[in-house]
GROMACS .gro file of N, CA and C in nm:
model
  399
    1MET      N    1  12.026  12.819  11.228
    1MET     CA    2  11.950  12.716  11.159
    1MET      C    3  12.029  12.585  11.159
    2MET      N    4  11.964  12.478  11.194
    2MET     CA    5  12.029  12.348  11.201
    2MET      C    6  12.040  12.287  11.062
    3HIS      N    7  12.152  12.220  11.036
    3HIS     CA    8  12.173  12.156  10.906
    3HIS      C    9  12.139  12.007  10.917
    4TYR      N   10  12.065  11.960  10.818
    4TYR     CA   11  12.028  11.819  10.812
    4TYR      C   12  12.081  11.760  10.683
    5ASN      N   13  12.130  11.637  10.687
    5ASN     CA   14  12.161  11.565  10.564
    5ASN      C   15  12.029  11.519  10.507
    6THR      N   16  12.006  11.552  10.382
    6THR     CA   17  11.881  11.510  10.318
    6THR      C   18  11.913  11.428  10.195
    7THR      N   19  11.817  11.350  10.154
    7THR     CA   20  11.825  11.276  10.030
    7THR      C   21  11.685  11.270   9.971
    8GLU      N   22  11.676  11.220   9.851
    8GLU     CA   23  11.547  11.210   9.783
    8GLU      C   24  11.515  11.066   9.751
    9GLY      N   25  11.388  11.037   9.743
    9GLY     CA   26  11.344  10.904   9.707
    9GLY      C   27  11.200  10.907   9.658
   10LYS      N   28  11.158  10.794   9.600
   10LYS     CA   29  11.023  10.783   9.545
   10LYS      C   30  10.935  10.706   9.643
   11VAL      N   31  10.819  10.763   9.675
   11VAL     CA   32  10.724  10.700   9.766
   11VAL      C   33  10.664  10.577   9.699
   12VAL      N   34  10.677  10.462   9.764
   12VAL     CA   35  10.622  10.337   9.709
   12VAL      C   36  10.505  10.285   9.793
   13LYS      N   37  10.494  10.333   9.917
   13LYS     CA   38  10.385  10.290  10.003
   13LYS      C   39  10.366  10.396  10.111
   14ARG      N   40  10.240  10.418  10.148
   14ARG     CA   41  10.213  10.509  10.257
   14ARG      C   42  10.091  10.458  10.332
   15SER      N   43  10.091  10.484  10.459
   15SER     CA   44   9.977  10.452  10.544
   15SER      C   45   9.970  10.561  10.649
   16LYS      N   46   9.872  10.556  10.734
   16LYS     CA   47   9.860  10.657  10.839
   16LYS      C   48   9.982  10.654  10.932
   17GLU      N   49  10.047  10.539  10.942
   17GLU     CA   50  10.160  10.522  11.034
   17GLU      C   51  10.297  10.548  10.972
   18SER      N   52  10.308  10.545  10.838
   18SER     CA   53  10.442  10.556  10.779
   18SER      C   54  10.439  10.587  10.630
   19VAL      N   55  10.556  10.630  10.583
   19VAL     CA   56  10.580  10.651  10.440
   19VAL      C   57  10.702  10.565  10.406
   20HIS      N   58  10.693  10.485  10.301
   20HIS     CA   59  10.805  10.400  10.259
   20HIS      C   60  10.855  10.450  10.124
   21VAL      N   61  10.987  10.461  10.114
   21VAL     CA   62  11.052  10.525  10.001
   21VAL      C   63  11.161  10.435   9.946
   22ILE      N   64  11.183  10.443   9.815
   22ILE     CA   65  11.298  10.378   9.751
   22ILE      C   66  11.393  10.488   9.706
   23VAL      N   67  11.519  10.476   9.749
   23VAL     CA   68  11.623  10.573   9.713
   23VAL      C   69  11.712  10.508   9.608
   24LEU      N   70  11.728  10.573   9.495
   24LEU     CA   71  11.810  10.524   9.384
   24LEU      C   72  11.765  10.389   9.331
   25GLY      N   73  11.641  10.356   9.350
   25GLY     CA   74  11.586  10.234   9.293
   25GLY      C   75  11.618  10.106   9.367
   26PHE      N   76  11.699  10.112   9.475
   26PHE     CA   77  11.732   9.987   9.544
   26PHE      C   78  11.743   9.997   9.696
   27THR      N   79  11.762  10.114   9.751
   27THR     CA   80  11.776  10.128   9.896
   27THR      C   81  11.642  10.171   9.954
   28SER      N   82  11.599  10.104  10.059
   28SER     CA   83  11.470  10.139  10.119
   28SER      C   84  11.487  10.237  10.233
   29ALA      N   85  11.383  10.317  10.252
   29ALA     CA   86  11.380  10.412  10.363
   29ALA      C   87  11.239  10.411  10.421
   30ALA      N   88  11.230  10.432  10.550
   30ALA     CA   89  11.100  10.441  10.616
   30ALA      C   90  11.095  10.567  10.700
   31ILE      N   91  10.981  10.633  10.694
   31ILE     CA   92  10.956  10.752  10.774
   31ILE      C   93  10.831  10.721  10.856
   32MET      N   94  10.847  10.710  10.986
   32MET     CA   95  10.737  10.673  11.074
   32MET      C   96  10.655  10.797  11.111
   33SER      N   97  10.532  10.776  11.155
   33SER     CA   98  10.439  10.887  11.181
   33SER      C   99  10.495  10.990  11.279
   34GLU      N  100  10.572  10.947  11.379
   34GLU     CA  101  10.629  11.042  11.474
   34GLU      C  102  10.737  11.130  11.410
   35ASP      N  103  10.782  11.094  11.290
   35ASP     CA  104  10.883  11.172  11.218
   35ASP      C  105  10.822  11.249  11.100
   36ILE      N  106  10.691  11.267  11.103
   36ILE     CA  107  10.622  11.343  10.999
   36ILE      C  108  10.565  11.469  11.064
   37ARG      N  109  10.595  11.586  11.006
   37ARG     CA  110  10.547  11.714  11.060
   37ARG      C  111  10.396  11.711  11.084
   38GLU      N  112  10.354  11.779  11.188
   38GLU     CA  113  10.211  11.783  11.222
   38GLU      C  114  10.128  11.847  11.113
   39GLU      N  115  10.188  11.932  11.031
   39GLU     CA  116  10.112  11.996  10.923
   39GLU      C  117  10.060  11.894  10.822
   40PHE      N  118  10.127  11.777  10.811
   40PHE     CA  119  10.083  11.674  10.717
   40PHE      C  120   9.980  11.584  10.785
   41LYS      N  121   9.861  11.586  10.731
   41LYS     CA  122   9.751  11.503  10.782
   41LYS      C  123   9.722  11.394  10.681
   42TYR      N  124   9.701  11.272  10.730
   42TYR     CA  125   9.670  11.160  10.641
   42TYR      C  126   9.524  11.171  10.599
   43LYS      N  127   9.501  11.173  10.469
   43LYS     CA  128   9.366  11.184  10.414
   43LYS      C  129   9.347  11.081  10.305
   44ILE      N  130   9.224  11.039  10.287
   44ILE     CA  131   9.192  10.948  10.177
   44ILE      C  132   9.105  11.024  10.079
   45LYS      N  133   9.156  11.038   9.956
   45LYS     CA  134   9.082  11.107   9.849
   45LYS      C  135   9.078  11.016   9.729
   46HIS      N  136   8.962  11.003   9.670
   46HIS     CA  137   8.943  10.921   9.550
   46HIS      C  138   8.993  10.778   9.572
   47GLY      N  139   8.977  10.727   9.694
   47GLY     CA  140   9.014  10.590   9.724
   47GLY      C  141   9.161  10.568   9.752
   48ALA      N  142   9.242  10.673   9.747
   48ALA     CA  143   9.386  10.659   9.773
   48ALA      C  144   9.426  10.751   9.887
   49GLY      N  145   9.513  10.702   9.973
   49GLY     CA  146   9.559  10.782  10.085
   49GLY      C  147   9.677  10.869  10.048
   50CYS      N  148   9.688  10.984  10.114
   50CYS     CA  149   9.804  11.071  10.096
   50CYS      C  150   9.821  11.155  10.221
   51PHE      N  151   9.939  11.211  10.237
   51PHE     CA  152   9.962  11.308  10.342
   51PHE      C  153   9.948  11.445  10.277
   52ALA      N  154   9.854  11.525  10.327
   52ALA     CA  155   9.829  11.657  10.271
   52ALA      C  156   9.863  11.762  10.377
   53SER      N  157   9.929  11.867  10.332
   53SER     CA  158   9.966  11.975  10.423
   53SER      C  159   9.842  12.056  10.460
   54SER      N  160   9.828  12.086  10.588
   54SER     CA  161   9.718  12.172  10.632
   54SER      C  162   9.754  12.319  10.610
   55SER      N  163   9.881  12.348  10.584
   55SER     CA  164   9.927  12.485  10.561
   55SER      C  165   9.928  12.523  10.413
   56HIS      N  166   9.954  12.427  10.327
   56HIS     CA  167   9.968  12.453  10.183
   56HIS      C  168   9.884  12.350  10.107
   57LYS      N  169   9.774  12.396  10.053
   57LYS     CA  170   9.674  12.308   9.991
   57LYS      C  171   9.731  12.206   9.894
   58TRP      N  172   9.828  12.244   9.812
   58TRP     CA  173   9.878  12.155   9.706
   58TRP      C  174  10.003  12.077   9.745
   59HIS      N  175  10.048  12.091   9.870
   59HIS     CA  176  10.167  12.015   9.914
   59HIS      C  177  10.119  11.880   9.966
   60ARG      N  178  10.135  11.778   9.881
   60ARG     CA  179  10.087  11.643   9.913
   60ARG      C  180  10.198  11.541   9.892
   61ILE      N  181  10.191  11.435   9.970
   61ILE     CA  182  10.284  11.323   9.956
   61ILE      C  183  10.200  11.199   9.932
   62LYS      N  184  10.215  11.141   9.813
   62LYS     CA  185  10.137  11.023   9.777
   62LYS      C  186  10.228  10.923   9.706
   63VAL      N  187  10.177  10.803   9.683
   63VAL     CA  188  10.256  10.702   9.611
   63VAL      C  189  10.294  10.760   9.475
   64GLY      N  190  10.422  10.746   9.442
   64GLY     CA  191  10.474  10.800   9.316
   64GLY      C  192  10.543  10.934   9.332
   65SER      N  193  10.518  11.004   9.443
   65SER     CA  194  10.582  11.134   9.467
   65SER      C  195  10.731  11.116   9.494
   66MET      N  196  10.810  11.210   9.446
   66MET     CA  197  10.951  11.218   9.486
   66MET      C  198  10.954  11.310   9.607
   67ILE      N  199  11.014  11.262   9.716
   67ILE     CA  200  11.021  11.345   9.836
   67ILE      C  201  11.166  11.367   9.877
   68GLN      N  202  11.187  11.478   9.943
   68GLN     CA  203  11.315  11.508  10.006
   68GLN      C  204  11.292  11.489  10.155
   69PHE      N  205  11.379  11.412  10.219
   69PHE     CA  206  11.363  11.386  10.362
   69PHE      C  207  11.498  11.389  10.431
   70ALA      N  208  11.496  11.414  10.561
   70ALA     CA  209  11.618  11.415  10.641
   70ALA      C  210  11.655  11.272  10.677
   71VAL      N  211  11.783  11.245  10.677
   71VAL     CA  212  11.834  11.112  10.713
   71VAL      C  213  11.861  11.110  10.863
   72LYS      N  214  11.788  11.023  10.935
   72LYS     CA  215  11.810  11.008  11.078
   72LYS      C  216  11.919  10.907  11.107
   73SER      N  217  11.914  10.794  11.036
   73SER     CA  218  12.014  10.690  11.057
   73SER      C  219  12.017  10.597  10.936
   74VAL      N  220  12.126  10.521  10.928
   74VAL     CA  221  12.144  10.423  10.820
   74VAL      C  222  12.189  10.293  10.884
   75ASP      N  223  12.121  10.184  10.852
   75ASP     CA  224  12.164  10.051  10.897
   75ASP      C  225  12.263  10.002  10.794
   76GLU      N  226  12.391  10.000  10.831
   76GLU     CA  227  12.495   9.965  10.734
   76GLU      C  228  12.491   9.821  10.688
   77GLU      N  229  12.433   9.732  10.767
   77GLU     CA  230  12.428   9.591  10.728
   77GLU      C  231  12.328   9.565  10.617
   78ILE      N  232  12.213   9.628  10.625
   78ILE     CA  233  12.111   9.603  10.522
   78ILE      C  234  12.087   9.724  10.432
   79GLY      N  235  12.153   9.836  10.461
   79GLY     CA  236  12.138   9.954  10.377
   79GLY      C  237  12.002  10.021  10.389
   80HIS      N  238  11.938  10.009  10.505
   80HIS     CA  239  11.806  10.070  10.526
   80HIS      C  240  11.822  10.207  10.591
   81ILE      N  241  11.746  10.303  10.544
   81ILE     CA  242  11.752  10.440  10.594
   81ILE      C  243  11.628  10.469  10.678
   82SER      N  244  11.650  10.533  10.792
   82SER     CA  245  11.540  10.584  10.873
   82SER      C  246  11.536  10.734  10.848
   83GLY      N  247  11.419  10.784  10.807
   83GLY     CA  248  11.411  10.924  10.768
   83GLY      C  249  11.314  11.006  10.850
   84SER      N  250  11.311  11.136  10.818
   84SER     CA  251  11.225  11.230  10.889
   84SER      C  252  11.173  11.337  10.794
   85LEU      N  253  11.048  11.374  10.815
   85LEU     CA  254  10.988  11.487  10.743
   85LEU      C  255  10.961  11.602  10.840
   86ILE      N  256  11.032  11.606  10.953
   86ILE     CA  257  11.016  11.713  11.051
   86ILE      C  258  11.082  11.843  11.005
   87PRO      N  259  11.206  11.841  10.954
   87PRO     CA  260  11.269  11.966  10.913
   87PRO      C  261  11.186  12.039  10.807
   88PRO      N  262  11.189  12.172  10.810
   88PRO     CA  263  11.104  12.250  10.719
   88PRO      C  264  11.132  12.231  10.570
   89GLN      N  265  11.253  12.202  10.530
   89GLN     CA  266  11.283  12.189  10.388
   89GLN      C  267  11.272  12.045  10.340
   90THR      N  268  11.172  11.974  10.392
   90THR     CA  269  11.145  11.837  10.349
   90THR      C  270  11.002  11.830  10.300
   91GLY      N  271  10.976  11.730  10.217
   91GLY     CA  272  10.842  11.711  10.162
   91GLY      C  273  10.850  11.675  10.016
   92CYS      N  274  10.743  11.703   9.943
   92CYS     CA  275  10.736  11.671   9.800
   92CYS      C  276  10.833  11.761   9.722
   93VAL      N  277  10.924  11.700   9.649
   93VAL     CA  278  11.026  11.773   9.574
   93VAL      C  279  10.962  11.872   9.476
   94HIS      N  280  10.859  11.829   9.407
   94HIS     CA  281  10.792  11.916   9.309
   94HIS      C  282  10.739  12.042   9.377
   95TRP      N  283  10.673  12.026   9.489
   95TRP     CA  284  10.618  12.142   9.560
   95TRP      C  285  10.730  12.229   9.615
   96LEU      N  286  10.831  12.168   9.677
   96LEU     CA  287  10.942  12.245   9.733
   96LEU      C  288  11.014  12.327   9.627
   97SER      N  289  11.033  12.270   9.509
   97SER     CA  290  11.106  12.341   9.404
   97SER      C  291  11.030  12.463   9.354
   98LYS      N  292  10.899  12.463   9.365
   98LYS     CA  293  10.819  12.576   9.319
   98LYS      C  294  10.789  12.678   9.428
   99HIS      N  295  10.788  12.636   9.553
   99HIS     CA  296  10.739  12.723   9.660
   99HIS      C  297  10.838  12.756   9.770
  100SER      N  298  10.953  12.699   9.768
  100SER     CA  299  11.047  12.722   9.877
  100SER      C  300  11.168  12.799   9.828
  101ALA      N  301  11.192  12.914   9.887
  101ALA     CA  302  11.307  12.995   9.848
  101ALA      C  303  11.438  12.925   9.881
  102ASP      N  304  11.437  12.842   9.984
  102ASP     CA  305  11.559  12.773  10.025
  102ASP      C  306  11.573  12.633   9.966
  103ALA      N  307  11.474  12.592   9.885
  103ALA     CA  308  11.481  12.456   9.830
  103ALA      C  309  11.603  12.445   9.739
  104VAL      N  310  11.672  12.337   9.756
  104VAL     CA  311  11.792  12.315   9.676
  104VAL      C  312  11.756  12.226   9.559
  105SER      N  313  11.782  12.275   9.438
  105SER     CA  314  11.754  12.191   9.322
  105SER      C  315  11.868  12.091   9.306
  106GLN      N  316  11.832  11.973   9.267
  106GLN     CA  317  11.932  11.867   9.253
  106GLN      C  318  11.995  11.880   9.115
  107THR      N  319  12.121  11.925   9.113
  107THR     CA  320  12.188  11.944   8.985
  107THR      C  321  12.282  11.828   8.953
  108ASN      N  322  12.323  11.756   9.056
  108ASN     CA  323  12.410  11.641   9.032
  108ASN      C  324  12.326  11.522   8.988
  109SER      N  325  12.390  11.426   8.930
  109SER     CA  326  12.319  11.303   8.897
  109SER      C  327  12.286  11.231   9.027
  110GLU      N  328  12.192  11.137   9.023
  110GLU     CA  329  12.157  11.063   9.144
  110GLU      C  330  12.278  10.990   9.201
  111ALA      N  331  12.360  10.937   9.116
  111ALA     CA  332  12.477  10.863   9.164
  111ALA      C  333  12.571  10.955   9.240
  112GLU      N  334  12.594  11.076   9.188
  112GLU     CA  335  12.682  11.170   9.258
  112GLU      C  336  12.621  11.211   9.391
  113SER      N  337  12.490  11.235   9.393
  113SER     CA  338  12.422  11.274   9.517
  113SER      C  339  12.430  11.162   9.619
  114PHE      N  340  12.410  11.038   9.575
  114PHE     CA  341  12.413  10.926   9.668
  114PHE      C  342  12.555  10.906   9.720
  115GLU      N  343  12.654  10.922   9.632
  115GLU     CA  344  12.794  10.909   9.676
  115GLU      C  345  12.824  11.017   9.779
  116GLU      N  346  12.778  11.139   9.754
  116GLU     CA  347  12.796  11.248   9.848
  116GLU      C  348  12.731  11.214   9.983
  117PHE      N  349  12.612  11.158   9.978
  117PHE     CA  350  12.540  11.117  10.098
  117PHE      C  351  12.618  11.007  10.172
  118LEU      N  352  12.663  10.906  10.098
  118LEU     CA  353  12.733  10.794  10.161
  118LEU      C  354  12.859  10.838  10.233
  119PHE      N  355  12.930  10.934  10.175
  119PHE     CA  356  13.059  10.973  10.230
  119PHE      C  357  13.053  11.104  10.307
  120SER      N  358  12.933  11.148  10.344
  120SER     CA  359  12.921  11.269  10.425
  120SER      C  360  12.969  11.238  10.566
  121PRO      N  361  13.013  11.338  10.639
  121PRO     CA  362  13.064  11.314  10.775
  121PRO      C  363  12.962  11.245  10.866
  122ILE      N  364  12.836  11.282  10.860
  122ILE     CA  365  12.736  11.222  10.949
  122ILE      C  366  12.716  11.074  10.916
  123THR      N  367  12.718  11.037  10.788
  123THR     CA  368  12.703  10.898  10.751
  123THR      C  369  12.825  10.818  10.795
  124ALA      N  370  12.942  10.877  10.784
  124ALA     CA  371  13.064  10.807  10.826
  124ALA      C  372  13.062  10.778  10.976
  125ILE      N  373  13.004  10.869  11.053
  125ILE     CA  374  12.995  10.848  11.197
  125ILE      C  375  12.899  10.733  11.227
  126ARG      N  376  12.784  10.733  11.158
  126ARG     CA  377  12.683  10.630  11.185
  126ARG      C  378  12.717  10.498  11.119
  127CYS      N  379  12.792  10.503  11.011
  127CYS     CA  380  12.823  10.382  10.934
  127CYS      C  381  12.973  10.374  10.912
  128PRO      N  382  13.051  10.339  11.014
  128PRO     CA  383  13.196  10.340  11.000
  128PRO      C  384  13.248  10.255  10.885
  129VAL      N  385  13.177  10.149  10.849
  129VAL     CA  386  13.223  10.063  10.740
  129VAL      C  387  13.224  10.139  10.607
  130LEU      N  388  13.136  10.238  10.592
  130LEU     CA  389  13.131  10.316  10.468
  130LEU      C  390  13.246  10.416  10.459
  131ALA      N  391  13.306  10.449  10.572
  131ALA     CA  392  13.411  10.549  10.573
  131ALA      C  393  13.549  10.492  10.539
  132GLU      N  394  13.559  10.361  10.526
  132GLU     CA  395  13.688  10.300  10.496
  132GLU      C  396  13.733  10.335  10.355
  133ASP      N  397  13.863  10.343  10.335
  133ASP     CA  398  13.919  10.371  10.201
  133ASP      C  399  13.921  10.248  10.116
   0.00000   0.00000   0.00000
């Protein structure tokens, strides 16, 4: 099984082409349609769009949802994250916590999790400026 660095964020905008997320209230992330699992179909219900799983009726990603996503890259100059919902343990945090045996509950504070993310080996490779002492 392949390991992915993941982080969580709140969905602030979604369209058929992308999901936009805020991580820790200030860092932006974008997940483009090619990085969203095929099981998630964009649907409009009650005048609002969401990505709904075709495999699990209640697994939805909409504005306001907290999602867990894989980190593809980080732009160190502007602090923008490019993410992915392709790995299986990604999606709506609420749904994952109830339905996934492998879902990891976040026990650390957001600051500790973000610090862990910033100083993880993969982030240090992609963002050498963050790896400095």
